[in-house]
Each structure stands twice: as C-alpha cells, then as structure tokens.
Amino acid sequence: MASALNRAARVWGGRGRRGAEWRPGPVVDRFRTEHGASMKQTRLLRLLKLLTLIQGGSRWTPTKLAEACGVKERTIFRDLSDLRATGIPIRFDNSSKEYRVDPDFFLPPVQLTRDEALALSVLCEHVAGSEQIAFTGPAWRAMQKVRAAMPPEVREEVEKLGGALSVRVGASSPPDGYADVFERLQEAVGNRRALVCRYESLSGSGEGEAFDFEPYALFFSVRAWYAVGFHAGRGEVRTLKLSRFTQAKPTERPYEIPKDFSLDVHIGNAWRMIPGEPEYEVEIEFEPSFAETVGDTLWHKTQTVEEHEDGRVTFRCTVAGLDEIVWWVLSMGPHCRVVKPEALASRVRELSEQTAARYRASGSRAGL
C-alpha cells in the first residue's frame, strides 16, 4: 500500500523532501493543460494531496493544510471527514497539534517470489474464494489487492498456472445462520469482554440456560469452527461448536486470557479437537489392502506405523480419550482390528453390533 501511495504521489503529485511544498505530478499537469488551471482544485486531487501531505508528516495543522490546498479550514474538515469515512485512520494528535495517519494502516510492500505468489493465490482462490472454510472470504479479497500490486510478469504467470492447481477440503459447515456469532466471538477475544450465551444441547432438545463465556481462541478443525474458552456455567474451559450457539450477547465485563493458555496444549493428544481422560496407548492392526492408506497419512501427531513382511501394518498412537478415535476406527470397517486398549476394542465391537442389528431389523421389515 505504501508503495502504491508513493507511486500515486509521483504521478499525481508529491513533495521532494520532508516539509517541502507539494508539487503536482504529470497527471495534474496534463489535466491543467487539457482542462485549465481550475482542475488543480478538483476534489479528487485535493483529497489525494491531503493524504500525501499528512502521510509525509511535517506537523500539518488545519490552518497549514487549508493554506497548502488554497481552501478554507471548514473545507479541510469536510475532506478529512470523508477520508475517514473510507476507512483511512486519520486522527488529530492533541499533544503535537498535527494530523497523522495510523502508521500501521499502510503496509510495507511485499515482494513475493513466483512460488510464494502462486501458493498464496491458490489457497485464497480455492479455499477462501469459494468459502470451503466459512468466514475466510476476506482472504480472497485481500489476495485481489496483493495481485494488483504484483509485477505484470508474475501476475501473468500466476494466472496461467493457477488454473491448473486446485485445493478441495472435506465437507464443512456452511456459514449460514451463525456469521453473527463468529463476529461477536472475534470481537470478544479482541476486546477481552465476556459474552452471555445460550447453546443448543447435543440431543437437540433445545437451548440450555444462559451462561457467561470468556472465549480464548477460535479455530477451524475438520468440518467446523470452534471456540475455546471459560464456560462459567460449567466452571471450566470448554470447546464449543459455533453453529450450536443460539445466543452470543456482548457484555462490558472484562476478562483476561490466562498467560499460560495455549491452544495446542489445551487440545493435547486429542484425536481431533476435544481431549478426554485418561490417555490411552492405542495399537491397531490393518490388513495389507489398507496399509498404504494408513501409512501415507499423518492421522495424529504421536503416530508410528510399523510395516510387516506379510503386508500388514500396525498403527500406534497416544490419544486423550476414546470418544473421537472410535469413529475413525469404525470408518475403516472390517479392514482393521484393535489390539489395545480393550476399552476401545469393546466400544468398536458394541457399536458395530448395534449397526449390524439395525440393518438386520430393516432387512426384515423389507421382507428380505
């Protein structure tokens, strides 16, 4: 953004050195030639001039800005108000009696290699652009700005290669119905202000009682967005699915995120996102037809895979709780066998028998 502003200043007008008089650039000169000297006071040029002067420093007061632009102070105030309305954070510093632009607003230029630009473009186009992950749309809009600032040769190459690359993530929850919850939780984390929430029960029986919630972090995992924070009603840190919030009302009550809080530590050795107790040493044997599927994928950060001469593989990991991994084992069907722990083998056996019984019952009703 800063480089774009500098280029604009060179074309439309700018100052040769700090504190020097603003000088018109070639575009202004051309306008003057084609449309007459009055064009120097067109609103567009004046707004750009104001922004260029303030961004450059040199203690620009309302009086000095009015003199530099050849207008009255009330016109300057109106122009500054309009610039703020576009999102440019111009403020008046009472201590130094000058206007300033937030230094973090104009980002320094980023020089990307072709590979960096291509990877960023593919992720933003295919993941954020199509919202395969909800609420990532702003990343796609940001990428359009980055792309506009790329050198033409890099941009052309990215556009040419980008069509041959694609990213497809697994099915996930659409953003419909809880975008406001996502925004309020984000604001709560940023402002450190608690929320009064209601949450749909897992059984679908309706809303539970209202509770205070102090969010520590938001994260996307597998198919949905989650919030981790202190649940006052439960008296502990909980992981809650955003799409199940039925109310998230801001309050003015401040809270602090514990200094030692870490999302990675909180998740620990959970199979996916919700840790349980106790931790288990898991060992699962897979038949040869599934050896490649299991061995070529990083399923868990603690996993090891042992290959056997007959083509079988043994998968081992350490997990906190069995509630999540049991469904993964079931998804492998008859192609694996839980060696240990017995608690996991028992749950897989029980759920498999329930599933088989349901199909036997439905088959009987169909006359099979």
Short mmCIF file of C-alpha atoms in Angstrom, two decimals:
data_model
loop_
_atom_site.label_atom_id
_atom_site.label_comp_id
_atom_site.label_asym_id
_atom_site.label_seq_id
_atom_site.Cartn_x
_atom_site.Cartn_y
_atom_site.Cartn_z
CA MET A 1 0.00 0.00 0.00
CA ALA A 2 2.81 2.36 0.85
CA SER A 3 4.49 1.73 -2.49
CA ALA A 4 1.18 2.34 -4.26
CA LEU A 5 0.81 5.62 -2.39
CA ASN A 6 4.32 6.63 -3.33
CA ARG A 7 3.67 5.80 -6.98
CA ALA A 8 0.46 7.80 -6.84
CA ALA A 9 2.31 10.71 -5.32
CA ARG A 10 4.85 10.64 -8.12
CA VAL A 11 2.12 10.62 -10.74
CA TRP A 12 -0.47 12.91 -9.17
CA GLY A 13 1.85 14.97 -7.04
CA GLY A 14 4.11 14.86 -4.00
CA ARG A 15 6.88 16.52 -2.01
CA GLY A 16 10.51 16.27 -2.94
CA ARG A 17 11.71 16.23 0.65
CA ARG A 18 10.20 16.28 4.13
CA GLY A 19 8.40 19.56 4.72
CA ALA A 20 8.83 20.79 1.13
CA GLU A 21 5.94 22.27 -0.81
CA TRP A 22 3.62 19.81 -2.53
CA ARG A 23 4.35 19.69 -6.25
CA PRO A 24 1.93 18.47 -8.93
CA GLY A 25 2.81 15.38 -10.91
CA PRO A 26 2.40 14.68 -14.63
CA VAL A 27 -1.28 13.73 -14.39
CA VAL A 28 -2.15 17.06 -12.78
CA ASP A 29 -0.06 18.87 -15.36
CA ARG A 30 -1.94 17.10 -18.14
CA PHE A 31 -5.28 17.99 -16.55
CA ARG A 32 -4.19 21.59 -16.32
CA THR A 33 -3.25 21.58 -19.97
CA GLU A 34 -6.45 19.90 -21.11
CA HIS A 35 -8.94 21.42 -18.68
CA GLY A 36 -7.39 24.58 -17.36
CA ALA A 37 -5.76 25.60 -14.10
CA SER A 38 -9.02 25.19 -12.13
CA MET A 39 -8.54 21.42 -12.24
CA LYS A 40 -5.92 21.69 -9.51
CA GLN A 41 -8.75 22.30 -7.07
CA THR A 42 -10.89 19.34 -8.06
CA ARG A 43 -11.93 17.34 -5.05
CA LEU A 44 -10.19 14.14 -6.07
CA LEU A 45 -6.84 15.84 -6.44
CA ARG A 46 -7.28 17.73 -3.19
CA LEU A 47 -8.10 14.57 -1.24
CA LEU A 48 -5.04 12.82 -2.64
CA LYS A 49 -2.94 15.86 -1.85
CA LEU A 50 -4.22 15.92 1.75
CA LEU A 51 -3.43 12.24 2.21
CA THR A 52 0.05 12.64 0.73
CA LEU A 53 0.86 15.64 2.93
CA ILE A 54 -0.39 14.06 6.17
CA GLN A 55 1.28 10.72 5.45
CA GLY A 56 4.58 12.53 4.98
CA GLY A 57 4.48 14.21 8.40
CA SER A 58 5.77 17.79 8.94
CA ARG A 59 3.12 18.84 11.51
CA TRP A 60 0.15 19.54 9.28
CA THR A 61 -2.40 21.59 11.21
CA PRO A 62 -5.84 22.53 9.80
CA THR A 63 -4.55 26.01 9.04
CA LYS A 64 -1.46 24.77 7.20
CA LEU A 65 -3.49 22.23 5.23
CA ALA A 66 -6.00 24.90 4.23
CA GLU A 67 -3.18 27.17 3.07
CA ALA A 68 -1.49 24.35 1.15
CA CYS A 69 -4.72 23.46 -0.64
CA GLY A 70 -5.96 27.01 -1.13
CA VAL A 71 -9.29 26.41 0.61
CA LYS A 72 -10.91 27.34 3.90
CA GLU A 73 -10.46 25.28 7.05
CA ARG A 74 -14.08 24.10 7.04
CA THR A 75 -13.44 22.53 3.63
CA ILE A 76 -10.40 20.72 5.06
CA PHE A 77 -12.50 19.41 7.95
CA ARG A 78 -15.10 18.11 5.49
CA ASP A 79 -12.43 16.47 3.33
CA LEU A 80 -10.81 14.81 6.34
CA SER A 81 -14.18 13.50 7.47
CA ASP A 82 -14.75 11.96 4.05
CA LEU A 83 -11.30 10.35 4.07
CA ARG A 84 -12.06 8.82 7.49
CA ALA A 85 -15.37 7.53 6.13
CA THR A 86 -13.44 5.49 3.55
CA GLY A 87 -11.61 3.72 6.38
CA ILE A 88 -8.38 5.75 6.44
CA PRO A 89 -7.50 6.27 10.15
CA ILE A 90 -6.63 9.98 10.18
CA ARG A 91 -6.52 11.45 13.68
CA PHE A 92 -5.52 14.72 15.27
CA ASP A 93 -2.70 14.46 17.81
CA ASN A 94 -3.50 16.97 20.55
CA SER A 95 -0.01 16.84 22.01
CA SER A 96 1.78 17.77 18.78
CA LYS A 97 -1.18 19.66 17.27
CA GLU A 98 -1.00 17.84 13.95
CA TYR A 99 -2.87 15.31 11.82
CA ARG A 100 -1.50 11.81 11.49
CA VAL A 101 -2.33 8.59 9.69
CA ASP A 102 -2.04 5.42 11.76
CA PRO A 103 1.41 4.09 10.76
CA ASP A 104 0.10 0.51 10.65
CA PHE A 105 -2.56 1.35 8.06
CA PHE A 106 -0.26 1.49 5.04
CA LEU A 107 1.53 -1.83 4.92
CA PRO A 108 5.06 -2.01 3.55
CA PRO A 109 5.31 -3.52 0.07
CA VAL A 110 5.70 -7.28 -0.01
CA GLN A 111 7.96 -8.81 -2.63
CA LEU A 112 6.76 -12.33 -3.42
CA THR A 113 8.54 -14.96 -5.47
CA ARG A 114 6.57 -16.74 -8.17
CA ASP A 115 6.16 -19.83 -5.98
CA GLU A 116 5.01 -17.77 -2.99
CA ALA A 117 2.53 -15.81 -5.09
CA LEU A 118 1.21 -18.98 -6.72
CA ALA A 119 0.73 -20.84 -3.42
CA LEU A 120 -1.00 -17.85 -1.83
CA SER A 121 -3.21 -17.35 -4.86
CA VAL A 122 -4.30 -21.00 -5.00
CA LEU A 123 -5.18 -21.09 -1.30
CA CYS A 124 -7.10 -17.83 -1.43
CA GLU A 125 -8.90 -18.65 -4.67
CA HIS A 126 -9.91 -22.23 -3.91
CA VAL A 127 -10.34 -22.23 -0.13
CA ALA A 128 -11.32 -18.65 0.70
CA GLY A 129 -12.81 -17.63 -2.64
CA SER A 130 -15.33 -20.47 -2.61
CA GLU A 131 -15.61 -20.38 1.20
CA GLN A 132 -14.78 -24.07 1.54
CA ILE A 133 -13.88 -22.91 5.04
CA ALA A 134 -16.50 -20.49 6.33
CA PHE A 135 -15.56 -16.87 7.04
CA THR A 136 -12.33 -16.91 5.02
CA GLY A 137 -13.79 -14.72 2.27
CA PRO A 138 -11.77 -11.65 3.38
CA ALA A 139 -8.58 -13.55 2.49
CA TRP A 140 -9.79 -13.78 -1.12
CA ARG A 141 -10.47 -10.04 -1.21
CA ALA A 142 -7.03 -9.35 0.25
CA MET A 143 -5.48 -11.54 -2.44
CA GLN A 144 -7.04 -9.38 -5.15
CA LYS A 145 -5.20 -6.39 -3.67
CA VAL A 146 -1.94 -8.32 -3.50
CA ARG A 147 -2.40 -9.49 -7.08
CA ALA A 148 -2.99 -5.93 -8.27
CA ALA A 149 0.40 -4.93 -6.83
CA MET A 150 2.32 -7.83 -8.41
CA PRO A 151 4.72 -7.15 -11.27
CA PRO A 152 2.89 -7.89 -14.56
CA GLU A 153 5.11 -10.86 -15.43
CA VAL A 154 4.50 -12.52 -12.04
CA ARG A 155 0.76 -11.85 -12.20
CA GLU A 156 0.50 -13.35 -15.69
CA GLU A 157 2.40 -16.48 -14.65
CA VAL A 158 0.27 -16.92 -11.53
CA GLU A 159 -2.92 -16.59 -13.56
CA LYS A 160 -1.64 -19.09 -16.14
CA LEU A 161 -0.54 -21.73 -13.61
CA GLY A 162 -3.31 -21.10 -11.09
CA GLY A 163 -5.95 -22.67 -13.31
CA ALA A 164 -4.07 -25.97 -13.26
CA LEU A 165 -3.96 -26.20 -9.46
CA SER A 166 -6.87 -26.82 -7.12
CA VAL A 167 -7.47 -27.39 -3.41
CA ARG A 168 -10.53 -29.27 -2.19
CA VAL A 169 -11.09 -29.68 1.53
CA GLY A 170 -13.60 -32.01 3.15
CA ALA A 171 -17.26 -31.08 3.53
CA SER A 172 -17.74 -28.45 6.23
CA SER A 173 -20.48 -26.45 7.92
CA PRO A 174 -21.80 -23.59 5.75
CA PRO A 175 -21.68 -20.11 7.34
CA ASP A 176 -25.44 -19.60 7.13
CA GLY A 177 -27.04 -18.76 10.44
CA TYR A 178 -24.05 -18.08 12.67
CA ALA A 179 -21.96 -15.38 10.99
CA ASP A 180 -23.02 -13.00 13.77
CA VAL A 181 -21.76 -15.49 16.38
CA PHE A 182 -18.37 -15.67 14.66
CA GLU A 183 -18.10 -11.87 14.59
CA ARG A 184 -19.12 -11.43 18.23
CA LEU A 185 -16.71 -14.09 19.44
CA GLN A 186 -13.92 -12.46 17.44
CA GLU A 187 -14.75 -9.08 18.97
CA ALA A 188 -14.92 -10.60 22.44
CA VAL A 189 -11.43 -12.11 22.10
CA GLY A 190 -10.06 -8.82 20.78
CA ASN A 191 -11.77 -6.61 23.37
CA ARG A 192 -11.49 -9.09 26.25
CA ARG A 193 -15.19 -8.68 27.08
CA ALA A 194 -17.29 -11.66 28.19
CA LEU A 195 -20.43 -12.85 26.42
CA VAL A 196 -23.77 -14.09 27.70
CA CYS A 197 -24.51 -17.19 25.64
CA ARG A 198 -27.03 -19.92 25.06
CA TYR A 199 -26.08 -23.20 23.46
CA GLU A 200 -28.14 -25.88 21.74
CA SER A 201 -27.89 -29.20 23.53
CA LEU A 202 -26.30 -32.15 21.75
CA SER A 203 -29.59 -34.05 21.94
CA GLY A 204 -31.37 -31.23 20.10
CA SER A 205 -33.84 -30.81 22.95
CA GLY A 206 -33.50 -27.03 22.87
CA GLU A 207 -31.49 -24.22 24.43
CA GLY A 208 -29.80 -24.64 27.76
CA GLU A 209 -29.59 -21.98 30.42
CA ALA A 210 -27.76 -18.74 29.72
CA PHE A 211 -24.12 -18.73 30.79
CA ASP A 212 -21.17 -16.35 30.76
CA PHE A 213 -18.49 -17.31 28.28
CA GLU A 214 -14.94 -15.95 28.08
CA PRO A 215 -13.51 -17.01 24.69
CA TYR A 216 -9.75 -17.61 24.50
CA ALA A 217 -9.38 -18.69 20.86
CA LEU A 218 -11.29 -19.65 17.71
CA PHE A 219 -10.15 -22.48 15.48
CA PHE A 220 -11.35 -24.47 12.49
CA SER A 221 -10.98 -28.24 12.65
CA VAL A 222 -12.07 -30.88 10.14
CA ARG A 223 -15.56 -29.56 9.32
CA ALA A 224 -16.46 -26.65 11.57
CA TRP A 225 -15.42 -23.63 13.63
CA TYR A 226 -14.99 -23.97 17.39
CA ALA A 227 -14.40 -21.63 20.32
CA VAL A 228 -12.29 -22.50 23.35
CA GLY A 229 -12.91 -20.52 26.50
CA PHE A 230 -14.04 -20.45 30.10
CA HIS A 231 -17.64 -21.64 30.49
CA ALA A 232 -18.87 -20.08 33.75
CA GLY A 233 -21.84 -22.44 33.91
CA ARG A 234 -19.52 -25.47 33.85
CA GLY A 235 -16.73 -23.82 35.80
CA GLU A 236 -14.08 -24.99 33.34
CA VAL A 237 -12.52 -24.38 29.94
CA ARG A 238 -14.69 -25.93 27.22
CA THR A 239 -14.63 -26.34 23.44
CA LEU A 240 -17.90 -25.23 21.84
CA LYS A 241 -19.09 -25.53 18.24
CA LEU A 242 -20.02 -22.14 16.81
CA SER A 243 -23.02 -23.36 14.80
CA ARG A 244 -24.71 -24.55 18.01
CA PHE A 245 -24.71 -21.13 19.69
CA THR A 246 -28.24 -19.73 19.79
CA GLN A 247 -27.18 -16.54 21.56
CA ALA A 248 -23.91 -14.64 21.97
CA LYS A 249 -24.65 -11.30 23.60
CA PRO A 250 -21.75 -8.91 24.34
CA THR A 251 -21.27 -7.52 27.84
CA GLU A 252 -18.95 -4.90 29.31
CA ARG A 253 -17.48 -7.34 31.83
CA PRO A 254 -13.71 -7.62 31.23
CA TYR A 255 -11.74 -10.84 31.48
CA GLU A 256 -8.17 -11.98 30.93
CA ILE A 257 -6.92 -14.89 28.87
CA PRO A 258 -4.53 -16.87 31.11
CA LYS A 259 -0.93 -16.14 30.17
CA ASP A 260 -0.11 -19.84 30.09
CA PHE A 261 -3.05 -20.72 27.81
CA SER A 262 -2.06 -22.49 24.60
CA LEU A 263 -4.49 -23.99 22.12
CA ASP A 264 -2.03 -26.77 21.31
CA VAL A 265 -1.61 -27.61 24.99
CA HIS A 266 -5.37 -27.48 25.55
CA ILE A 267 -6.06 -29.89 22.68
CA GLY A 268 -3.12 -32.02 23.76
CA ASN A 269 -3.32 -35.58 22.44
CA ALA A 270 -6.98 -35.44 21.49
CA TRP A 271 -7.63 -37.40 18.31
CA ARG A 272 -9.18 -34.31 16.71
CA MET A 273 -10.09 -31.40 18.98
CA ILE A 274 -11.72 -32.41 22.26
CA PRO A 275 -9.40 -34.11 24.76
CA GLY A 276 -10.74 -36.72 27.13
CA GLU A 277 -9.36 -38.72 30.03
CA PRO A 278 -7.34 -40.78 30.54
CA GLU A 279 -4.68 -41.07 27.86
CA TYR A 280 -4.52 -44.41 26.06
CA GLU A 281 -1.77 -46.22 24.19
CA VAL A 282 -3.59 -47.34 21.05
CA GLU A 283 -2.48 -50.18 18.78
CA ILE A 284 -4.44 -51.13 15.66
CA GLU A 285 -3.57 -53.75 13.06
CA PHE A 286 -4.52 -53.07 9.42
CA GLU A 287 -4.71 -55.61 6.62
CA PRO A 288 -2.48 -55.19 3.53
CA SER A 289 -5.18 -53.57 1.38
CA PHE A 290 -5.27 -50.60 3.79
CA ALA A 291 -1.53 -50.42 4.51
CA GLU A 292 -0.86 -47.62 2.04
CA THR A 293 -3.88 -45.58 3.15
CA VAL A 294 -2.78 -45.72 6.77
CA GLY A 295 0.95 -45.37 6.25
CA ASP A 296 0.86 -42.42 3.84
CA THR A 297 -1.30 -40.17 6.01
CA LEU A 298 -0.45 -38.23 9.16
CA TRP A 299 -3.51 -39.06 11.24
CA HIS A 300 -2.14 -37.99 14.62
CA LYS A 301 0.94 -36.16 15.86
CA THR A 302 2.05 -39.13 18.02
CA GLN A 303 1.55 -41.88 15.45
CA THR A 304 4.03 -44.53 14.37
CA VAL A 305 3.44 -47.13 11.68
CA GLU A 306 5.20 -50.49 11.66
CA GLU A 307 5.27 -52.48 8.43
CA HIS A 308 5.23 -56.28 8.44
CA GLU A 309 6.61 -58.72 5.87
CA ASP A 310 3.16 -60.05 5.01
CA GLY A 311 1.95 -56.54 4.06
CA ARG A 312 0.08 -55.78 7.27
CA VAL A 313 0.84 -52.58 9.22
CA THR A 314 0.50 -51.80 12.90
CA PHE A 315 -0.63 -48.28 13.74
CA ARG A 316 0.24 -46.88 17.18
CA CYS A 317 -0.54 -43.56 18.87
CA THR A 318 -1.25 -41.96 22.23
CA VAL A 319 -4.69 -40.35 22.50
CA ALA A 320 -6.51 -38.43 25.21
CA GLY A 321 -9.89 -40.13 25.42
CA LEU A 322 -11.63 -42.54 23.04
CA ASP A 323 -14.75 -40.60 22.01
CA GLU A 324 -13.23 -39.32 18.77
CA ILE A 325 -10.93 -42.12 17.65
CA VAL A 326 -13.66 -44.77 17.93
CA TRP A 327 -15.45 -43.26 14.91
CA TRP A 328 -12.24 -43.27 12.88
CA VAL A 329 -11.74 -46.96 13.63
CA LEU A 330 -15.34 -47.70 12.63
CA SER A 331 -14.81 -45.84 9.33
CA MET A 332 -12.15 -48.42 8.42
CA GLY A 333 -14.78 -51.18 8.56
CA PRO A 334 -13.54 -54.79 8.68
CA HIS A 335 -10.08 -53.86 7.42
CA CYS A 336 -8.60 -53.34 10.89
CA ARG A 337 -8.55 -54.85 14.38
CA VAL A 338 -7.99 -53.01 17.65
CA VAL A 339 -5.19 -54.76 19.52
CA LYS A 340 -5.32 -52.40 22.50
CA PRO A 341 -6.70 -50.93 24.64
CA GLU A 342 -9.54 -53.29 25.44
CA ALA A 343 -11.78 -50.29 26.20
CA LEU A 344 -11.51 -49.16 22.57
CA ALA A 345 -11.98 -52.68 21.20
CA SER A 346 -15.09 -53.08 23.36
CA ARG A 347 -16.64 -49.83 22.13
CA VAL A 348 -15.94 -50.66 18.49
CA ARG A 349 -17.46 -54.12 18.97
CA GLU A 350 -20.56 -52.71 20.68
CA LEU A 351 -21.20 -50.03 18.04
CA SER A 352 -20.59 -52.50 15.21
CA GLU A 353 -23.13 -54.92 16.70
CA GLN A 354 -25.69 -52.11 17.08
CA THR A 355 -25.18 -51.11 13.45
CA ALA A 356 -25.50 -54.69 12.23
CA ALA A 357 -28.65 -55.20 14.31
CA ARG A 358 -30.23 -52.11 12.79
CA TYR A 359 -29.60 -53.37 9.27
CA ARG A 360 -30.92 -56.82 10.16
CA ALA A 361 -34.09 -55.22 11.51
CA SER A 362 -34.58 -53.01 8.45
CA GLY A 363 -33.95 -56.04 6.21
CA SER A 364 -36.67 -58.00 7.99
CA ARG A 365 -39.17 -55.14 7.55
CA ALA A 366 -38.35 -55.05 3.85
CA GLY A 367 -39.11 -58.77 3.61
CA LEU A 368 -35.52 -59.75 2.94
#
